[in-house]
Coordinates of C-alpha atoms and ligand atoms in Angstrom, one line a residue:
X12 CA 6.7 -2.5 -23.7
X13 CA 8.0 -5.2 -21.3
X14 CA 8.0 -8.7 -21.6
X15 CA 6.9 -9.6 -17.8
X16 CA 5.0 -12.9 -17.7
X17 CA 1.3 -12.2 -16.9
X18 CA -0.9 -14.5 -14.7
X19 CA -4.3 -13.6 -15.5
X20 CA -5.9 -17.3 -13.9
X21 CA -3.8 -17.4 -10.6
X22 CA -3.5 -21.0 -10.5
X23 CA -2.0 -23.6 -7.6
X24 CA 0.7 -24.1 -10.7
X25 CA 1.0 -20.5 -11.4
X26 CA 1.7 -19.4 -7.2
X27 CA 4.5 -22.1 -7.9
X28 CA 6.4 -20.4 -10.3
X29 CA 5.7 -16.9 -8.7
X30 CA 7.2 -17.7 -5.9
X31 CA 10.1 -19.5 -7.9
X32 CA 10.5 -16.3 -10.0
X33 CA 11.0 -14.8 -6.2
X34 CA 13.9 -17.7 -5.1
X35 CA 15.5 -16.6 -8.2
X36 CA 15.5 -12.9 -7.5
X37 CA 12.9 -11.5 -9.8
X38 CA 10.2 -9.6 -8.8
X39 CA 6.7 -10.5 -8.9
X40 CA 4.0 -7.8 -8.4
X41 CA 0.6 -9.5 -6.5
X42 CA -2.6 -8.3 -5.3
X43 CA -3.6 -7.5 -1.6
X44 CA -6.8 -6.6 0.2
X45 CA -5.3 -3.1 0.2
X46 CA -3.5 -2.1 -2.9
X47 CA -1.3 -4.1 -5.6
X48 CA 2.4 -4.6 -4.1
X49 CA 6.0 -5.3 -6.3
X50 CA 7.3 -8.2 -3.9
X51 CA 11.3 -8.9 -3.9
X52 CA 12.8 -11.9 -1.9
X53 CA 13.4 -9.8 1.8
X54 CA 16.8 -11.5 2.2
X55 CA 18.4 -10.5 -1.7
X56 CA 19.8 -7.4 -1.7
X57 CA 20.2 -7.5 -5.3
X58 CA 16.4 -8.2 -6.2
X59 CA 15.1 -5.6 -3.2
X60 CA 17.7 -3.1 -5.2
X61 CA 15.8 -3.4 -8.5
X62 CA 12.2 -2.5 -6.7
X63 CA 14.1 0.7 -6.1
X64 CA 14.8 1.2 -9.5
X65 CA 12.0 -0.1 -10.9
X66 CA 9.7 2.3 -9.0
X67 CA 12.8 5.4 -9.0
X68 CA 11.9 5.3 -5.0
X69 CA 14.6 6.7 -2.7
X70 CA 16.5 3.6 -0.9
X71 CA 16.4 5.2 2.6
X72 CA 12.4 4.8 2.0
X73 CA 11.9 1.3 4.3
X74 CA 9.9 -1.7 2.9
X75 CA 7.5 -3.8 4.5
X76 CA 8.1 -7.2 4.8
X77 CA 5.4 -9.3 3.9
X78 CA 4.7 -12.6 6.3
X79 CA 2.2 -15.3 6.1
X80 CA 1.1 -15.6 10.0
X81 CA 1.9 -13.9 13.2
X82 CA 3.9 -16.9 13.8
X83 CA 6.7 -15.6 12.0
X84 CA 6.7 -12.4 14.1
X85 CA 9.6 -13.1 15.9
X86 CA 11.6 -14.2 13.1
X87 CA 11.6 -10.5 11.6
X88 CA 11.4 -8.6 15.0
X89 CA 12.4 -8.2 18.6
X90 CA 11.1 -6.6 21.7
X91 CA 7.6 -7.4 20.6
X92 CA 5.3 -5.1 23.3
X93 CA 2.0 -7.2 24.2
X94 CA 0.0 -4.3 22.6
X95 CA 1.6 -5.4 19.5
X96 CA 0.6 -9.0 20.2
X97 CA -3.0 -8.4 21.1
X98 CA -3.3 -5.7 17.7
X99 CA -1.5 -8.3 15.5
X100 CA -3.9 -11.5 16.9
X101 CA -7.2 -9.1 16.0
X102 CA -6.2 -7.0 12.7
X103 CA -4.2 -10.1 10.8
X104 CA -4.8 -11.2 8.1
X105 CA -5.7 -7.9 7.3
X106 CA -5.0 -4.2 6.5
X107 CA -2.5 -3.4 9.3
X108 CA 1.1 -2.9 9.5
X109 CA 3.2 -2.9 12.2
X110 CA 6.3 -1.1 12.9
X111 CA 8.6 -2.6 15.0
X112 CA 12.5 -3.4 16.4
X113 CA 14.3 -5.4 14.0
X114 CA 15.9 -9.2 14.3
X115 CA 18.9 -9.6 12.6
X116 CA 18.2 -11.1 9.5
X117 CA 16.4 -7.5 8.5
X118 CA 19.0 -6.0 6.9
X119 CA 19.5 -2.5 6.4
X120 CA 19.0 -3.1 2.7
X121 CA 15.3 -3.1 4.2
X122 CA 14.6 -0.6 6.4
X123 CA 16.9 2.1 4.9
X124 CA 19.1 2.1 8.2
X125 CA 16.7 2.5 10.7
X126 CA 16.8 -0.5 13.5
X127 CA 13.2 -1.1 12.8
X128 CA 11.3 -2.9 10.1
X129 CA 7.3 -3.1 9.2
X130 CA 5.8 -6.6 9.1
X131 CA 1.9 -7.3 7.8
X132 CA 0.2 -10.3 6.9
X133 CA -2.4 -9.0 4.0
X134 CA -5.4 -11.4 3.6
X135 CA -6.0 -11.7 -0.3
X136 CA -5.5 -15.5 -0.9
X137 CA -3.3 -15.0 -3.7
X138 CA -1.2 -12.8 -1.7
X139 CA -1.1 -15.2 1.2
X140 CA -1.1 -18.4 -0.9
X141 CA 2.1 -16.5 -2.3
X142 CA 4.0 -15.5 0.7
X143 CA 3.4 -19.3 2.3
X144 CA 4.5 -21.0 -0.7
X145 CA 7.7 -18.6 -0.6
X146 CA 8.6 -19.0 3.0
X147 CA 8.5 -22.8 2.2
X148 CA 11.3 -22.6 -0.6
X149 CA 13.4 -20.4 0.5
X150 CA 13.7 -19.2 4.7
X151 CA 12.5 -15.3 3.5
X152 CA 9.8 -13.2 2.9
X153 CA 8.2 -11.0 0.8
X154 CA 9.3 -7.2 1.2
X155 CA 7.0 -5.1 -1.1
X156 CA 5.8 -1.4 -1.9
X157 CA 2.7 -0.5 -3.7
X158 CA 3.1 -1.2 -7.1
X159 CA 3.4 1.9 -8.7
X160 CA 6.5 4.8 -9.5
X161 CA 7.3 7.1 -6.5
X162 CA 4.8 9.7 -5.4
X163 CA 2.4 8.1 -7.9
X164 CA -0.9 6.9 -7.5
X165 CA -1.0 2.9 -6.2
X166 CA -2.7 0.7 -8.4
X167 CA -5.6 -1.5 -7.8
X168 CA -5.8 -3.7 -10.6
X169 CA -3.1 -5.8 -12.6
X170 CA -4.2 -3.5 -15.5
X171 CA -2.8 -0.4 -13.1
X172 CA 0.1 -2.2 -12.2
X173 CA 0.8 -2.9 -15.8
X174 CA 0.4 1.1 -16.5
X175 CA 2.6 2.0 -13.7
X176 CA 5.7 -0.6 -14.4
X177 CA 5.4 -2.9 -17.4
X178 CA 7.8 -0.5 -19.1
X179 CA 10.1 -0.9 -16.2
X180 CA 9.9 -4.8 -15.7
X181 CA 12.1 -7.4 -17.4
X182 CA 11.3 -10.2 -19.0
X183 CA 11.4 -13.0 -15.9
X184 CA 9.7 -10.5 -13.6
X185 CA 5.8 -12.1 -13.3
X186 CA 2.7 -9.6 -12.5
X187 CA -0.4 -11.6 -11.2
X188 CA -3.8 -10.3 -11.9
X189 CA -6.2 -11.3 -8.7
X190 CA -9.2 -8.9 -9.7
X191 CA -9.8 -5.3 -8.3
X192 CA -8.7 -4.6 -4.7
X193 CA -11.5 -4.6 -2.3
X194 CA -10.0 -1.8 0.2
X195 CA -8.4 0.3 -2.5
X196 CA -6.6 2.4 0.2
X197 CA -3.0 1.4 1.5
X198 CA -2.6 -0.7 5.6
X199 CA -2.7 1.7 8.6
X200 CA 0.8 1.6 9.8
X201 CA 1.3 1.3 13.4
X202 CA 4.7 2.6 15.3
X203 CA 4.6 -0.1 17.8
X204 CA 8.3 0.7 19.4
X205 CA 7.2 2.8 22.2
X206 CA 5.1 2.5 25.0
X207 CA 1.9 3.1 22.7
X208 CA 0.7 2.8 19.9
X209 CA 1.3 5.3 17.1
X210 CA -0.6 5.6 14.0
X211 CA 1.5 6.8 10.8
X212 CA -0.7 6.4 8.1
X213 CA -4.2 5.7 8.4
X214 CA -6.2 3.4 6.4
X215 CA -9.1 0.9 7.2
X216 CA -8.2 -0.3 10.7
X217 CA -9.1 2.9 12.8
X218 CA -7.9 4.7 15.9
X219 CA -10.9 3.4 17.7
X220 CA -10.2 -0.6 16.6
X221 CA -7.0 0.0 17.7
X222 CA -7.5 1.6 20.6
X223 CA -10.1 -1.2 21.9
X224 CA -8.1 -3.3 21.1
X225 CA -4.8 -2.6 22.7
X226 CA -6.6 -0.4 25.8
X227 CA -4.5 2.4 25.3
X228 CA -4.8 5.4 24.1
X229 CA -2.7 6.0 20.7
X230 CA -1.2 8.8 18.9
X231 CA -2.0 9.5 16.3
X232 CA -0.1 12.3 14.0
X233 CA 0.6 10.9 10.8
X234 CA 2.5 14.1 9.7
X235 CA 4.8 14.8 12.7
X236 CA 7.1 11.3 12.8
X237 CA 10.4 11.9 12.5
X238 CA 10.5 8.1 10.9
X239 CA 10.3 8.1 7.4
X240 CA 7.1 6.7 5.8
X241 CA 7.5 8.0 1.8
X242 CA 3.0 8.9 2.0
X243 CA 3.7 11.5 4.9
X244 CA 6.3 13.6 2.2
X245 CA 4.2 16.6 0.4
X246 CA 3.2 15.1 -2.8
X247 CA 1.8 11.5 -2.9
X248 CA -1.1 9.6 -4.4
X249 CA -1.0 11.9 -6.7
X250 CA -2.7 11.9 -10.5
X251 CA -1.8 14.3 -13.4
X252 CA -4.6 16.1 -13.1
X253 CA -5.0 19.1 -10.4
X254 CA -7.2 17.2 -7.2
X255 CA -9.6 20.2 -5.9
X256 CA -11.6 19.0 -2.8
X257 CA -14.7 20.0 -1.8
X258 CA -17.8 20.8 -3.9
X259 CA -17.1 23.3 -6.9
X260 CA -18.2 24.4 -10.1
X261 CA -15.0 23.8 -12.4
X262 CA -16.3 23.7 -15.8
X263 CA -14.8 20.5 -17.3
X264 CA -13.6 19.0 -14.0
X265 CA -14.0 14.9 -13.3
X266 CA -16.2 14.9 -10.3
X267 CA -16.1 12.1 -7.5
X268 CA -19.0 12.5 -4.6
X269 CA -21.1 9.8 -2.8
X270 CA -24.0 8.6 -5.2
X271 CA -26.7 11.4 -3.0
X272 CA -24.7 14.1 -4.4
X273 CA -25.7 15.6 -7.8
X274 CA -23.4 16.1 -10.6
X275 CA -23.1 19.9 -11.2
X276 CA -23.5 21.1 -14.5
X277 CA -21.0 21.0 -17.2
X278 CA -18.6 18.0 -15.5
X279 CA -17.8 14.7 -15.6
X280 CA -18.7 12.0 -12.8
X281 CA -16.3 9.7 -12.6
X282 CA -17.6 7.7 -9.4
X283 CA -20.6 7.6 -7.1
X284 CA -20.1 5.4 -4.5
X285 CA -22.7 4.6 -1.8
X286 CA -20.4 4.1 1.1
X287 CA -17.3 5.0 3.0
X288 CA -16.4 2.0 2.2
X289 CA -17.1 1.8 -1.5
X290 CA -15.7 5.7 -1.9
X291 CA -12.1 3.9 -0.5
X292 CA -12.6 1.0 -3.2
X293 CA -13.0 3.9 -6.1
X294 CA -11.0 6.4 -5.2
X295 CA -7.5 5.4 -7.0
X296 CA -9.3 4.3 -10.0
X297 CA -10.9 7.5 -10.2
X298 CA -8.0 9.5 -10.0
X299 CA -6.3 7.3 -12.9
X300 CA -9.6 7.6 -15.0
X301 CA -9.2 11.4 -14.8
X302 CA -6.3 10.9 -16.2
X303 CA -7.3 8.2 -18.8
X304 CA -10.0 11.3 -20.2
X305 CA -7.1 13.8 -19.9
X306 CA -8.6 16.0 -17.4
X307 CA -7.0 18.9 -16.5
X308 CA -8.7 18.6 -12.6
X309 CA -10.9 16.6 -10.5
X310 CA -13.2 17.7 -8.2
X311 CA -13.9 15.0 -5.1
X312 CA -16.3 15.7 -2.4
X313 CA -14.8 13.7 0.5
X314 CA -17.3 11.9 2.5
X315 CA -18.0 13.1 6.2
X316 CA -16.6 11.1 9.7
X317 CA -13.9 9.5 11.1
X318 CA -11.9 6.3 10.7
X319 CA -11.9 5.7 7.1
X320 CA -13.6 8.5 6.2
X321 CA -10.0 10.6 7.6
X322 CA -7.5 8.0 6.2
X323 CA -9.6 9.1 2.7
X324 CA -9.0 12.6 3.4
X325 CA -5.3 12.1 4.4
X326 CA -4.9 10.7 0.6
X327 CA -6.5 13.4 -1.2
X328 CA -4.6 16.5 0.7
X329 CA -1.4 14.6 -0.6
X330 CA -2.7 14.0 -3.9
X331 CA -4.0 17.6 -4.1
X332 CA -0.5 19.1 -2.6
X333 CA 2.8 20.0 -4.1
X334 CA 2.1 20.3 -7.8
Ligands
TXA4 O1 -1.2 -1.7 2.1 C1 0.0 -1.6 2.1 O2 0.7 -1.3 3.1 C2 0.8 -1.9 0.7 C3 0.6 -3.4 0.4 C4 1.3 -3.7 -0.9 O3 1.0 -4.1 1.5 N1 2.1 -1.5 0.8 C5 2.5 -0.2 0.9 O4 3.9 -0.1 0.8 O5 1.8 0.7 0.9 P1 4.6 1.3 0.6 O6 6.1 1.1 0.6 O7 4.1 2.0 -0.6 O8 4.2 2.2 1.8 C6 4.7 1.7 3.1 C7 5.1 2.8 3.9 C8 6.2 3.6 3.3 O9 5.9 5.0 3.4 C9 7.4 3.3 4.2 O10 8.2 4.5 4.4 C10 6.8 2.9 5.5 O11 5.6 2.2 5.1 N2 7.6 2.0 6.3 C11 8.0 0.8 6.0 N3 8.9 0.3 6.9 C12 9.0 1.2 7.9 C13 9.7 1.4 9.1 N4 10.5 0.4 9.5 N5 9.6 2.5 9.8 C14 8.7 3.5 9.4 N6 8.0 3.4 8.2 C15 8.1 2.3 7.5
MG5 MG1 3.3 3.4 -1.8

């Protein structure tokens, strides 16, 4: 059991000592719109080091570094195209990350070598009260991963977070609870060092928004990049339990479909969300609550489309792969 200090009512006085707990090189895990992150000062090497250890992640897997407007985009980064601009003025605050050439003061303690770093500004307003009242104290930012051990599934609730790392945390390390998250999937990442845009992971913000957006076509092959982005490896996302996707009769199985789909005989529903958007918000926690009932699989009917509907799919093939 660890000792980490627990905010359960995220107070003005509470963001206060967060972000001191940051200025002093501890870590503090915080909600987003998207998923729960583990934040580290972006300029200590020393506190970044422990989110590596903490989650047993591989350090050549970058970060991204968490900012509280678009005006601090050209603190972090350089050689800004106006794509990048126009995608940034629409999508932030909000569930987008952007990929792009380094300043300086990104060190490669960061980025795991490369010359590029990723830079989003989330919209929860614990996670942005958080990031301002750090950038006040202390000339940094926030670098953070999803809150939970490598290749596992992200949480979406402090409770999650709690599961994932409170063995791992030490005693001045804080975890702020800020309610379930209400995307549940991770940002879409955008490669924005090129001419155009490049998708690398999808998530809510889709190839469409981006592409009226920036009036360019993108790319978009989230498995092909040769730059590393740890949810394009095999397995990732990925529960105890064996994730089986499309209807079946497993005898046994969990069973995640939108709410019009019947439960078939002889297994469990864990979910039945009436949206795209609601299936995003449920998926995670139904893949850990298939775990919680020791389920030996899940079966998840994926809903149809594009857009979210893909960056969905996209999690269960990883979650579903390399066991
Ligand atoms: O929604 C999110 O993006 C959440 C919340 C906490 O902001 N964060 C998140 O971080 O999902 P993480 O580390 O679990 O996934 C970020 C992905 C990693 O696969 C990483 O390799 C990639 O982004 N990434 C970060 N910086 C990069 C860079 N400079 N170039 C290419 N990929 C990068
Ligand atoms: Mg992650």
């Amino acid at each position: 059991m660890s000792n980490s200090q627990f905010f359960s009512n995220c107070t003005a006085d509470s963001i206060r000592e967060a972000a001191a707990a940051l200025k002093a090189g501890h870590l503090v895990a915080f909600p987003t719109e998207t998923v729960y992150g583990l934040g580290a000062d972006a300029r200590n090497p020393e506190a970044v080091k422990r989110i590596y250890e903490v989650k047993r992640r591989p350090t050549d897997h970058p970060l991204i570094v968490h900012i509280s407007s678009i005006n601090e985009l050209e603190k972090w980064a350089i050689q800004i195209p106006g794509y990048a601009i126009s995608l940034a003025r629409a999508f932030w605050p909000g569930p987008m990350t952007l990929i792009l050439k380094r300043k300086e003061i990104v060190r490669d303690f960061i980025t795991g070598g490369q010359d590029t770093v990723g830079l989003r500004v989330p919209s929860d307003p614990i996670a942005l009260a958080l990031i301002q009242e750090f950038e006040k104290i202390s000339d940094s930012a926030i670098a953070a991963p999803s809150a939970n051990r490598f290749g596992q599934v992200s949480p979406t609730s402090s409770a999650d977070v709690y599961e994932e790392l409170g063995a791992f945390l030490a005693n001045s390390d804080v975890i702020i609870d800020g309610g379930s998250s209400s995307i549940g999937i991770e940002s879409t990442i955008i490669d924005c060092t090129t001419n155009l845009p490049k998708i690398l992971r999808l998530g809510f913000i889709t190839k469409d928004q981006i592409e009226s957006i920036s009036g360019v076509l993108c790319d978009c092959d989230s498995h092909s990049s040769a730059i590393k982005v740890s949810g394009s490896f095999e397995k990732h996302y990925a529960p105890n339990c064996e994730v089986i996707i499309g209807a079946q009769n497993v005898h046994g199985a969990g069973f995640l479909a939108l709410k019009d789909i019947k439960t078939p005989e002889e297994m469990f529903r864990l979910g039945s969300p009436s949206s795209v958007e609601e299936f995003a918000r449920v998926l995670y926690s139904s893949l850990r609550a298939a775990d919680h009932k020791k389920l030996k699989s899940l079966v998840v009917v994926p809903p149809e489309g594009q857009g979210l509907s893909l960056a969905i799919m996209e999690r269960l093939i990883k979650a579903s792969q390399g066991r």
